[in-house]
Rosetta silent file (secondary structure, phi, psi, omega in degrees, C-alpha in Angstrom):
SEQUENCE: XXXXXXXXXXXXXXXXXXXXXXXXXXXXXXXXXXXXXXXXXXXXXXXXXXXXXXXXXXXXXXXXXXXXXXXXXXXXXXXXXXXXXXXXXXXXXXXXXXXXXXXXXXXXXXXXXXXXXXXXXXXXXXXXXXXXXXXXXXXXXXXXXXXXXXXXXXXXXXXXXXXXXXXXXXXXXXXXXXXXXXXXXXXXXXXXXXXXXXXXXXXXXXXXXXXXXXXXXXXXXXXXXXXXXXXXXXXXXXXXXXXXXXXXXXXXXXXXXXXXXXXXXXXXXXXXXXXXXXXXXXXXXXXXXXXXXXXXXXXXXXXXXXXX
SCORE:     score description
SCORE:     0.000 S_00000001
   1 L     0.000  -48.788 -158.021   -3.787    4.406    6.377 S_00000001
   2 L   -44.749  -61.695 -166.243   -1.194    7.334    7.130 S_00000001
   3 H   -53.307  -26.665 -141.539    0.650    7.110    4.198 S_00000001
   4 H   -97.120   -6.278  165.925   -2.199    6.581    1.594 S_00000001
   5 H   -63.179  -86.123  154.987   -4.089    9.917    4.609 S_00000001
   6 H     5.919  -67.850 -149.698   -0.786   11.433    4.008 S_00000001
   7 L   -84.108  -37.888 -152.780   -0.792   11.230   -0.152 S_00000001
   8 L   -89.816  -32.326 -171.541   -4.308   12.018   -1.121 S_00000001
   9 L   -93.377    6.040  165.694   -4.457   15.332    1.212 S_00000001
  10 L   102.072  -16.145  172.975   -0.868   16.761   -0.718 S_00000001
  11 H   -32.667    0.811 -163.193    0.961   16.594    2.930 S_00000001
  12 H   -65.425  -63.512 -167.114    4.040   14.533    1.285 S_00000001
  13 H   -78.991   42.963  179.357    6.105   17.987    1.242 S_00000001
  14 L   -88.630 -104.064 -164.374    4.593   19.508    4.369 S_00000001
  15 L   -71.891  126.431  176.424    7.913   19.306    5.844 S_00000001
  16 L   -77.426  -76.726 -138.931   10.291   19.889    3.012 S_00000001
  17 L   -96.322  173.223  167.684   13.555   18.684    4.396 S_00000001
  18 L  -114.419  174.679  -67.781   14.241   15.127    6.442 S_00000001
  19 L   -44.998   -9.764 -149.399   13.964   13.985    8.916 S_00000001
  20 L  -111.035 -165.531 -142.841   13.362   16.778   11.701 S_00000001
  21 L  -160.766  102.430 -149.692   10.340   19.691   10.047 S_00000001
  22 L    23.202   73.031  128.272   11.758   22.551    8.528 S_00000001
  23 L   139.132   19.514 -137.862   14.974   22.621   10.650 S_00000001
  24 L  -150.290  147.737  133.905   12.679   21.223   14.041 S_00000001
  25 L   -27.729  -50.150 -174.226   11.366   18.090   15.664 S_00000001
  26 L  -153.213  151.847 -176.990    8.306   19.205   15.353 S_00000001
  27 L   -51.542  165.284  165.887    6.005   21.780   13.059 S_00000001
  28 L   -67.870  131.298  178.970    6.639   25.211   13.634 S_00000001
  29 L  -131.855 -106.457 -121.220    3.328   26.564   15.374 S_00000001
  30 L   -46.003  121.725 -132.478    4.294   29.786   17.050 S_00000001
  31 L   -49.468  -50.439 -169.061    3.943   32.995   15.094 S_00000001
  32 H   -43.527  -51.505  140.077    7.978   32.937   15.617 S_00000001
  33 H   -43.029  -13.487 -171.080    8.678   29.964   14.593 S_00000001
  34 H  -103.245  -76.437  169.229    6.576   29.774   11.651 S_00000001
  35 H   -33.398  -91.145 -169.700    8.476   33.301   10.143 S_00000001
  36 H   -53.317  -35.075  141.401   11.962   31.652   10.555 S_00000001
  37 H    19.929 -109.362  175.460   10.322   28.703    8.668 S_00000001
  38 H   -97.874   20.831  178.246    9.770   30.007    6.454 S_00000001
  39 H   -76.934   -2.210  163.806   12.808   32.973    5.346 S_00000001
  40 L   -90.301   35.889 -144.295   14.439   28.891    5.912 S_00000001
  41 L   177.088    6.139 -168.025   12.634   27.951    3.567 S_00000001
  42 L   -94.444   69.937 -159.974   10.612   30.106    1.154 S_00000001
  43 L  -121.177  -75.815 -146.943   10.064   27.935   -1.984 S_00000001
  44 L   -86.532  101.184 -124.213    7.998   25.813    0.781 S_00000001
  45 L   -96.266  161.931  145.662    5.540   28.314    2.797 S_00000001
  46 L   -60.370  109.644 -176.574    4.228   26.827    6.203 S_00000001
  47 L  -121.857  111.105  118.555    1.267   24.769    6.184 S_00000001
  48 H    30.274  -99.963 -157.883    0.373   23.755    9.319 S_00000001
  49 H   -54.940  -51.224 -128.963   -2.057   20.952    8.831 S_00000001
  50 H   -89.155   -0.180  154.162   -0.442   19.369    6.361 S_00000001
  51 H   -22.689  -63.473 -163.478    3.088   19.397    8.669 S_00000001
  52 H   -81.245  -38.569 -117.103    1.590   17.686   11.323 S_00000001
  53 H  -137.548  -13.925  148.101    0.190   15.374    9.661 S_00000001
  54 H   -33.935  -97.859 -129.491    3.608   14.643    7.614 S_00000001
  55 H   -89.267   -1.983  124.278    5.523   14.116   10.557 S_00000001
  56 L   -29.036  -68.385  161.604    2.658   11.908   12.304 S_00000001
  57 L   -55.998  -30.490 -176.968    3.354    9.923    9.760 S_00000001
  58 L  -105.399  -55.588 -178.811    7.299    9.214    9.905 S_00000001
  59 L   -31.621   -1.306 -176.150    6.686    9.090   13.694 S_00000001
  60 H   -91.218  -30.625 -152.737    5.066    5.535   13.389 S_00000001
  61 H   -99.517   -2.302  156.626    7.968    4.260   11.908 S_00000001
  62 H   -56.430  -60.099  162.536   10.788    4.918   14.983 S_00000001
  63 H   -87.452   -5.437  170.588    8.128    3.228   16.840 S_00000001
  64 H   -42.440  -43.845 -163.414    7.068    0.349   14.021 S_00000001
  65 H   -53.579  -55.207 -132.560   11.513   -0.540   14.172 S_00000001
  66 H   -76.659  -17.604  153.954   10.635   -1.017   17.689 S_00000001
  67 H   -55.586  -41.649 -164.990    8.325   -4.081   17.431 S_00000001
  68 H   -60.092  -22.048 -158.363   10.035   -5.571   14.412 S_00000001
  69 H  -105.739  -44.669  145.997   13.444   -5.968   16.513 S_00000001
  70 H   -11.813  -20.842 -154.400   11.254   -6.800   19.715 S_00000001
  71 H  -112.794  -52.192 -175.730   10.062   -9.128   17.547 S_00000001
  72 H   -59.177  -33.584  148.426   13.209   -9.869   16.396 S_00000001
  73 L  -101.928    1.847  127.962   14.576  -10.742   19.474 S_00000001
  74 L   -28.139  -94.237 -163.276   11.947  -12.546   20.085 S_00000001
  75 L   -81.884   -1.085  179.972   12.184  -15.244   17.336 S_00000001
  76 L   -79.446  -53.019 -171.610   15.939  -15.323   18.615 S_00000001
  77 L   -84.159    2.743  161.333   15.720  -16.364   21.327 S_00000001
  78 L   -96.563   39.590  174.522   12.729  -19.095   20.730 S_00000001
  79 L   -63.630  -22.188 -162.975   14.978  -19.662   17.935 S_00000001
  80 L  -104.633  -37.202 -171.879   14.921  -24.180   18.870 S_00000001
  81 L   -85.255  155.505  179.592   10.680  -23.662   19.113 S_00000001
  82 L  -101.339   80.163  146.858    9.001  -24.538   15.735 S_00000001
  83 L  -124.102  -46.276 -160.142    6.009  -22.618   16.226 S_00000001
  84 L   -68.678   89.869 -170.286    8.484  -18.931   16.295 S_00000001
  85 L   -27.299  157.695  132.230    9.378  -18.214   11.883 S_00000001
  86 L  -109.799  -22.392 -178.130   13.351  -16.571   12.953 S_00000001
  87 H   -59.841  -38.685  161.974   13.887  -15.565    8.913 S_00000001
  88 H   -75.630    2.154 -176.259   10.763  -13.739    8.845 S_00000001
  89 H   -98.753  -29.331  175.457   11.064  -10.965   11.914 S_00000001
  90 H   -47.636  -44.998 -147.783   15.481  -10.998   10.705 S_00000001
  91 H   -89.442  -58.454 -143.439   13.804   -9.809    6.785 S_00000001
  92 H   -56.845  -15.424  157.314   11.462   -7.489    8.292 S_00000001
  93 H   -76.661  -43.498 -178.915   14.434   -5.243   10.187 S_00000001
  94 H   -98.618  -44.940  175.117   16.679   -4.366    6.470 S_00000001
  95 H   -94.724   23.967  155.713   12.851   -3.619    5.094 S_00000001
  96 L  -107.683   15.612  157.846   11.749   -1.389    7.565 S_00000001
  97 L  -118.052    8.252  133.313   15.304    0.555    7.758 S_00000001
  98 H   -43.652  -58.532 -172.443   14.452    0.380    3.430 S_00000001
  99 H   -89.562    2.432  167.373   11.613    2.108    3.770 S_00000001
 100 H   -63.847  -56.887  154.939   12.915    4.851    5.954 S_00000001
 101 H    -9.245  -77.424 -129.381   15.252    5.291    2.931 S_00000001
 102 H  -112.793  -28.186  160.467   12.886    5.513    0.240 S_00000001
 103 H   -41.171  -57.246 -170.094   10.165    7.520    3.271 S_00000001
 104 H   -70.835  -54.125 -179.278   13.223   10.484    3.161 S_00000001
 105 L   -49.913    5.437  173.301   13.998    9.889   -0.733 S_00000001
 106 L  -104.530  -52.492  105.717   10.185   10.366   -1.519 S_00000001
 107 L    39.181 -105.217  172.567   10.845   13.720    0.709 S_00000001
 108 L   -80.349    2.541  176.962   14.001   15.090   -1.411 S_00000001
 109 L  -113.119   40.464  178.131   13.508   14.181   -4.669 S_00000001
 110 L    12.480   99.412 -168.974    9.984   15.541   -4.180 S_00000001
 111 L     4.154   84.971 -150.280    7.635   12.760   -4.721 S_00000001
 112 L   -88.295  146.681 -171.572    9.221   11.856   -7.804 S_00000001
 113 L  -104.156   19.269  147.905    6.560    9.123   -8.075 S_00000001
 114 L  -100.343   15.241  174.324    8.295    5.686   -8.952 S_00000001
 115 L  -117.642  -31.140 -156.248    9.932    6.327   -5.596 S_00000001
 116 H  -101.613  -16.259 -173.009    6.880    6.977   -3.558 S_00000001
 117 H  -109.240   36.512  156.186    5.173    3.794   -5.063 S_00000001
 118 H   -90.973  -49.899  169.679    8.536    1.605   -3.788 S_00000001
 119 H   -20.140  -60.255  122.358    7.277    3.193   -1.046 S_00000001
 120 L  -126.596   59.628 -167.497    4.306    1.591   -0.725 S_00000001
 121 L   -89.911  -66.090  150.632    5.414   -0.971   -2.267 S_00000001
 122 H   -30.999  -87.175 -125.232    7.497   -1.172    0.922 S_00000001
 123 H   -91.612  -83.493  169.750    4.590   -0.338    3.890 S_00000001
 124 H    10.196  -92.402  179.420    2.619   -3.438    1.760 S_00000001
 125 H   -25.546  -61.011 -141.719    5.552   -5.910    2.157 S_00000001
 126 H   -75.061   -6.119  173.982    6.227   -5.149    5.621 S_00000001
 127 H   -81.248  -17.381 -165.942    2.491   -5.414    6.419 S_00000001
 128 H   -52.628  -37.471 -159.933    1.786   -8.686    3.980 S_00000001
 129 H  -103.402   21.343 -167.672    5.523  -10.152    6.607 S_00000001
 130 H  -123.953  -60.375  168.124    3.661   -8.586   10.345 S_00000001
 131 H   -45.765  -50.430  144.346    0.480  -10.628    8.898 S_00000001
 132 L   -80.588   43.837  133.717    1.947  -13.536    8.321 S_00000001
 133 L   -85.268  -42.508 -148.766    3.987  -13.567   11.468 S_00000001
 134 L   -73.022   -8.438 -142.838    0.990  -13.149   13.478 S_00000001
 135 L  -120.565  -56.051 -149.590   -1.207  -15.739   11.050 S_00000001
 136 L   -73.467    3.609 -168.596    2.000  -18.435   10.917 S_00000001
 137 L  -154.024   45.027  133.955    2.410  -18.485   15.544 S_00000001
 138 L  -167.312  155.215  -30.183   -1.311  -18.555   16.105 S_00000001
 139 L  -112.535 -133.678 -174.134   -2.722  -20.550   16.336 S_00000001
 140 L  -127.419   94.495  153.468    0.192  -23.158   17.933 S_00000001
 141 L  -131.505  158.512 -148.150   -0.978  -26.573   17.031 S_00000001
 142 L   -62.400  129.933 -168.074    0.826  -28.802   15.315 S_00000001
 143 L   -83.271  110.560 -155.731    1.434  -27.624   11.477 S_00000001
 144 L  -115.886   86.943 -164.499    0.441  -30.271    9.240 S_00000001
 145 L   -75.751  131.767  157.899    1.011  -29.452    5.284 S_00000001
 146 L   -42.715  108.073 -151.146   -1.326  -29.543    3.322 S_00000001
 147 L   -92.139   19.564  134.231   -1.987  -31.548    0.385 S_00000001
 148 L    -7.524    4.872 -162.690   -3.615  -28.565   -1.171 S_00000001
 149 L   -62.877   -0.742  179.920   -0.792  -27.980   -3.490 S_00000001
 150 L  -101.696  -16.664  155.539   -3.083  -26.591   -6.472 S_00000001
 151 L   -57.303  -42.521 -178.752   -4.272  -23.838   -3.213 S_00000001
 152 L   -89.208  -17.708  166.987   -0.724  -23.264   -2.518 S_00000001
 153 L   -95.703  -23.481 -175.239   -0.156  -22.088   -5.973 S_00000001
 154 L   -77.803  -44.566  175.107   -3.236  -20.219   -6.737 S_00000001
 155 L   -89.032    8.696  172.173   -3.038  -17.910   -3.541 S_00000001
 156 L  -128.273   12.546  135.239   -0.069  -17.119   -3.942 S_00000001
 157 L   -79.987   -4.525  156.500   -0.893  -15.974   -7.774 S_00000001
 158 H   -58.583  -56.224 -157.230   -3.182  -14.146   -5.759 S_00000001
 159 H   -85.558   -6.347 -154.785   -0.925  -12.523   -3.545 S_00000001
 160 H   -81.920  -39.101 -179.503    1.742  -11.870   -6.833 S_00000001
 161 H   -32.790  -66.379 -156.093   -2.199  -10.356   -8.789 S_00000001
 162 H   -63.103  -17.969 -166.748   -3.064   -7.869   -5.701 S_00000001
 163 H  -116.267  -18.913   81.694   -0.084   -6.423   -5.208 S_00000001
 164 H    48.517  -86.256  -99.398    0.373   -5.890  -10.039 S_00000001
 165 H   -96.758  -33.659 -126.840   -3.435   -4.029   -8.682 S_00000001
 166 H   -97.624  -11.877  177.807   -1.968   -2.458   -5.557 S_00000001
 167 H   -63.932  -42.369  174.307    1.804   -0.939   -7.268 S_00000001
 168 H   -70.435  -37.894 -174.471   -0.857    0.468  -10.415 S_00000001
 169 H   -50.044  -36.135 -159.009   -3.107    1.785   -7.845 S_00000001
 170 L   -86.396 -114.330 -129.185   -0.120    4.199   -6.038 S_00000001
 171 L    40.676  -71.903 -162.211    0.879    4.852   -9.692 S_00000001
 172 L  -108.461   29.995  160.527   -2.186    6.318  -10.829 S_00000001
 173 L  -114.384  -69.001  166.798   -1.720    8.310   -7.633 S_00000001
 174 L   -55.604  -19.933 -165.728    1.118    9.402   -7.600 S_00000001
 175 L  -107.535   33.024 -179.220    0.582   10.954  -10.781 S_00000001
 176 L    65.060   19.567 -165.111   -2.587   12.646  -10.268 S_00000001
 177 L  -110.084   16.786 -155.360   -4.637   10.047  -12.638 S_00000001
 178 L   -84.273   12.328 -163.432   -7.115    9.179  -10.075 S_00000001
 179 L  -142.264   -7.039  175.890   -9.510   11.772  -11.742 S_00000001
 180 L   -76.536  -25.443  160.803   -8.548   11.427  -15.721 S_00000001
 181 L  -121.877  145.225 -147.074  -11.290    9.168  -16.359 S_00000001
 182 L   -91.185  -58.435 -175.226  -14.365   11.055  -14.722 S_00000001
 183 L   -66.585  142.414  177.017  -17.270    8.960  -15.709 S_00000001
 184 L  -155.370  148.607  -28.247  -17.590    4.807  -15.179 S_00000001
 185 L   -20.365  -37.338 -176.312  -18.061    2.600  -16.925 S_00000001
 186 L   -90.811 -159.476 -174.471  -16.414    4.843  -19.578 S_00000001
 187 E  -151.809  120.176 -148.776  -13.740    7.073  -19.706 S_00000001
 188 L    88.173   -9.084 -164.680  -14.321    9.978  -21.313 S_00000001
 189 L   116.116  -51.050 -171.888  -17.017    9.396  -22.549 S_00000001
 190 E   -94.362  147.507  136.639  -15.185    6.331  -24.649 S_00000001
 191 L  -111.027   39.274  174.101  -14.842    3.111  -23.960 S_00000001
 192 L  -148.990   92.436  158.148  -11.103    3.550  -25.326 S_00000001
 193 L   -93.411  144.082  172.042  -10.044    6.964  -24.785 S_00000001
 194 L   -37.258  120.581 -159.552   -6.427    8.400  -26.429 S_00000001
 195 L  -131.370  111.911  143.214   -4.806    6.947  -23.912 S_00000001
 196 L   -51.554   83.397 -176.727   -0.506    7.609  -23.844 S_00000001
 197 L   -80.696  -16.254 -145.628    0.785    4.501  -22.651 S_00000001
 198 L  -110.825   49.626  174.043    4.463    4.665  -23.600 S_00000001
 199 L  -161.430  -25.724 -166.133    4.828    8.308  -21.628 S_00000001
 200 L   -88.942  -20.421  145.620    2.270    7.623  -18.727 S_00000001
 201 L  -170.324  103.346  129.624    5.114    4.996  -17.541 S_00000001
 202 L   -26.844  102.365  173.949    7.822    6.563  -17.454 S_00000001
 203 L   -39.761  -49.003  173.103   10.207    4.660  -15.096 S_00000001
 204 L  -162.988  122.993 -126.887   11.685    8.051  -13.973 S_00000001
 205 L  -149.980   82.712 -179.136   10.116   11.298  -14.373 S_00000001
 206 L    51.493  -64.158  -87.709    9.911   15.307  -13.044 S_00000001
 207 L   -92.196  -15.141 -168.968    7.161   15.190  -11.594 S_00000001
 208 H    14.794 -147.124 -170.318    7.551   17.041   -8.492 S_00000001
 209 H   -90.273   69.867 -142.215    3.899   17.403   -7.574 S_00000001
 210 H  -160.101  -56.041 -132.032    2.452   18.212  -11.021 S_00000001
 211 L   149.996  144.518  149.277    2.121   15.256  -12.895 S_00000001
 212 L  -113.294  162.916 -143.803    2.617   14.432  -16.237 S_00000001
 213 L   -74.916  -50.487 -166.495    2.202   17.235  -18.197 S_00000001
 214 L   -45.411  122.824  169.458    0.395   15.109  -21.170 S_00000001
 215 H   -72.907  -24.474  147.123   -3.201   14.130  -20.378 S_00000001
 216 H   -31.664  -34.641 -115.954   -2.730   10.987  -22.270 S_00000001
 217 H  -113.465 -105.472  176.868   -0.423   10.445  -20.046 S_00000001
 218 H   -39.100  -42.085 -162.839   -2.669   10.524  -17.037 S_00000001
 219 H   -58.981  -75.148 -170.676   -5.974    8.402  -19.189 S_00000001
 220 H   -36.056 -112.489  167.598   -3.117    5.445  -19.325 S_00000001
 221 H    38.970 -118.264  178.701   -2.234    5.353  -15.886 S_00000001
 222 H    -4.721  -52.733 -162.363   -6.065    5.878  -14.758 S_00000001
 223 H   -55.985  -42.820 -154.745   -6.793    2.518  -17.903 S_00000001
 224 H   -50.397  -71.950 -159.797   -3.981    0.136  -16.616 S_00000001
 225 H   -31.348  -62.580 -153.938   -5.778    0.701  -12.716 S_00000001
 226 H   -96.078    9.144  171.342   -8.701   -0.007  -14.118 S_00000001
 227 H   -73.496  -71.834  155.592   -7.980   -3.428  -16.637 S_00000001
 228 H   125.586  169.427  157.546   -6.398   -3.958  -13.894 S_00000001
 229 H   -49.987  -87.410 -168.729   -9.231   -3.821  -11.041 S_00000001
 230 H   -42.643  -17.171 -169.410  -11.466   -6.480  -13.632 S_00000001
 231 H   -82.819  -90.747  163.044   -8.171   -8.214  -13.865 S_00000001
 232 H   -35.838  -52.621  176.159   -8.319   -8.821   -9.930 S_00000001
 233 H   -32.294  -76.219 -139.984  -11.807   -9.319   -9.514 S_00000001
 234 H   -69.894   12.273  167.396  -12.310  -12.123  -11.790 S_00000001
 235 L  -100.782  -87.009 -158.849   -8.464  -14.004  -10.404 S_00000001
 236 L   -10.939  -87.028 -175.918   -8.696  -12.727   -6.717 S_00000001
 237 L     2.884  -61.209 -153.605  -12.657  -13.555   -7.026 S_00000001
 238 H   -74.697  -51.836 -169.632  -12.453  -16.596   -8.913 S_00000001
 239 H   -60.291  -34.068 -161.090   -9.800  -17.825   -6.295 S_00000001
 240 H   -80.292  -39.446 -150.947  -11.032  -16.519   -2.783 S_00000001
 241 H   -71.240  -60.084 -149.680  -15.219  -18.366   -4.003 S_00000001
 242 H   -89.508   22.287  137.406  -13.849  -21.308   -4.886 S_00000001
 243 H   -58.288  -43.091  162.033  -10.742  -21.800   -1.959 S_00000001
 244 H   -53.658  -43.556 -158.996  -14.529  -20.679    0.064 S_00000001
 245 L   -99.603  -45.145 -148.721  -16.264  -23.842   -1.626 S_00000001
 246 L  -109.355   17.413  177.327  -14.074  -26.346   -2.517 S_00000001
 247 L   -56.512  168.659 -158.923  -10.945  -25.288    0.840 S_00000001
 248 L  -104.704  -46.391  171.769   -9.971  -28.505    2.335 S_00000001
 249 L  -149.279 -163.089 -120.312  -10.967  -26.955    6.218 S_00000001
 250 H  -108.227  -77.399  179.378  -12.328  -23.812    7.584 S_00000001
 251 H   -15.225  -63.046  173.434   -9.252  -21.638    7.549 S_00000001
 252 H   -74.537  -28.699 -168.011   -8.697  -21.608    3.338 S_00000001
 253 H  -101.416   11.034  130.278  -12.936  -21.544    3.061 S_00000001
 254 H   -47.659  -65.631   99.098  -12.545  -18.974    5.439 S_00000001
 255 H    24.773 -138.134 -173.987   -9.619  -17.517    3.915 S_00000001
 256 H   -83.735   36.866  150.758  -11.227  -17.354    0.975 S_00000001
 257 H   -70.643  -33.952 -173.504  -14.556  -15.987    1.454 S_00000001
 258 H   -68.858  -27.043 -178.392  -12.900  -13.438    2.594 S_00000001
 259 H   -76.438  -75.903  -82.499  -10.584  -12.456   -0.306 S_00000001
 260 H  -114.336  -91.381  176.484  -14.009  -13.313   -2.558 S_00000001
 261 H    -7.291  -69.495 -176.577  -15.588  -10.069   -0.385 S_00000001
 262 H   -77.925  -52.225  155.457  -13.579   -7.663    0.096 S_00000001
 263 H   -52.524  -13.267  171.633  -12.258   -7.694   -3.886 S_00000001
 264 H   -93.167  -43.665 -163.017  -15.548   -7.058   -4.216 S_00000001
 265 H   -84.447   -9.069  151.144  -16.286   -4.175   -2.220 S_00000001
 266 H    -1.743  -93.209 -175.614  -12.510   -3.013   -3.411 S_00000001
 267 H   -27.403  -48.516 -156.193  -14.511   -2.303   -7.074 S_00000001
 268 H   -82.936  -30.168 -162.940  -17.375   -0.817   -5.747 S_00000001
 269 H  -102.353   11.584  169.514  -15.357    1.720   -3.468 S_00000001
 270 H   -93.430  -35.328  164.223  -12.728    2.430   -7.003 S_00000001
 271 H   -79.692  -11.151 -175.932  -15.832    2.924   -8.729 S_00000001
 272 L  -102.830    4.135 -177.000  -17.418    5.022   -6.665 S_00000001
 273 L   -86.496    5.512 -153.317  -14.907    7.172   -5.688 S_00000001
 274 H  -107.329  -87.119 -141.494  -14.775    8.158   -9.761 S_00000001
 275 H   -55.605  -17.660 -164.076  -18.369    8.973   -9.594 S_00000001
 276 H   -84.804  -86.218 -141.438  -17.882   11.601   -5.835 S_00000001
 277 H   113.811   46.381  164.770  -15.430   12.945   -7.884 S_00000001
 278 L    77.060   13.139 -156.013  -12.755   11.493   -5.207 S_00000001
 279 L   -47.109  128.094  164.358  -13.581   12.458   -2.346 S_00000001
 280 L   -23.300  -17.567  178.899  -10.667   12.478    1.000 S_00000001
 281 L  -108.668 -101.220 -176.233  -12.845    8.996    3.630 S_00000001
 282 H    47.371 -113.195  175.215  -13.065    7.310   -0.076 S_00000001
 283 H   -50.791  -34.627 -161.201   -9.912    7.616   -1.669 S_00000001
 284 H   -90.503  -26.633 -172.817   -8.312    6.195    2.495 S_00000001
 285 H   -96.900   -9.744  143.350  -10.414    3.777    2.680 S_00000001
 286 H   -41.064  -18.018  170.505   -9.881    2.567   -0.789 S_00000001
 287 H  -149.829    7.968  112.573   -6.592    1.796    0.323 S_00000001
 288 H  -102.633   -8.859 -175.029   -7.351    0.188    3.122 S_00000001
 289 L   -76.077  -32.553  137.614   -9.223   -2.142    1.857 S_00000001
 290 H   -56.261   -5.298 -146.795   -6.437   -2.619   -0.368 S_00000001
 291 H  -108.960  -15.252 -134.038   -3.926   -3.659    2.757 S_00000001
 292 H   -99.550  -52.232 -161.405   -7.592   -5.307    3.795 S_00000001
 293 H   -92.667  -41.812  152.089   -7.289   -7.385    1.289 S_00000001
 294 H   -19.641  -99.566 -174.457   -3.453   -8.050    0.940 S_00000001
 295 H   -16.331  -47.315  177.953   -4.191   -9.810    4.755 S_00000001
 296 H   -47.640  -47.785 -178.595   -6.637  -12.271    3.504 S_00000001
 297 H  -115.494   12.757  131.353   -4.830  -13.553    1.022 S_00000001
 298 H   -78.953  -42.434  161.153   -1.809  -14.493    3.374 S_00000001
 299 H   -39.005  -39.202 -172.173   -4.284  -15.725    5.156 S_00000001
 300 H   -78.178  -25.264 -169.297   -5.249  -18.143    2.247 S_00000001
 301 H   -83.927  -27.184  147.268   -1.398  -19.067    1.464 S_00000001
 302 H   -24.297  -80.017 -168.655   -0.990  -19.336    5.436 S_00000001
 303 L   -97.322   28.551  158.271   -3.822  -21.530    5.572 S_00000001
 304 L   -92.929  -34.738  179.745   -2.750  -23.649    1.790 S_00000001
 305 L  -118.120   48.404  143.844    0.313  -25.194    4.253 S_00000001
 306 L  -158.027  178.459 -158.491   -1.569  -26.209    7.003 S_00000001
 307 L  -136.821  137.707  159.571   -4.349  -28.940    7.053 S_00000001
 308 L  -131.438    0.000    0.000   -6.191  -28.660   10.570 S_00000001
């Protein structure tokens, strides 16, 4: 959520250096500090609000790192306990290190979209693993493998669809294509406007914070995200509804119901964001709801391996 807030308020370069902010641990505050910062970074004048938003987002990484290290230490200390997974806490350590590196590259490479999206996916993967860890260790009851093999496959498929759609959403945001289609359900008053998918999905491009120069590239990016939304609504909503109605135990049914409701809310938010011209609160909520949908999908995966 904090990353979305930073990105959507154009604060990703609120501090032009890393890991500090204008050479300090905190953003410049006094007139003298601001004057020195502006002299040191003449191409990036101080905007205090943006600088604080960026630094608050950066400060979250060390705190999360301490939590992950504590979880890993607990897992190692209790490695003989069948209720305490060992691999996931250990995987979180390099993943968080990668996230820190991607955060640095996001700044030093001037919001290169492929780096921004990788940073987003890394954050969502961290959330998914933490969610899995919490669900896997609670409640502490004997784990009897469920015979619902079909739901295991479907749950993993739903997770894959959600992650692809999150990546498309990140690509849309990083390329400033959220309003490339300013109307809904049509796009530029057409069902299929001129769009250049080849230009819209160039992995490496010196975009800075301006996005693709070609409006047809932005249109293609937006259309891809809309198509992904339809696929996600049908696939994830369908799997969730099936689990809610046919799940073999209460955990599966609850996870399926949550998936169905949240994916519908997410689709409605996406349409409303376009119609309301990208209001900040709804855009941040759209990112947060994507995270909730991811956790609901992880919950179905956990439930599909558990017979209660």
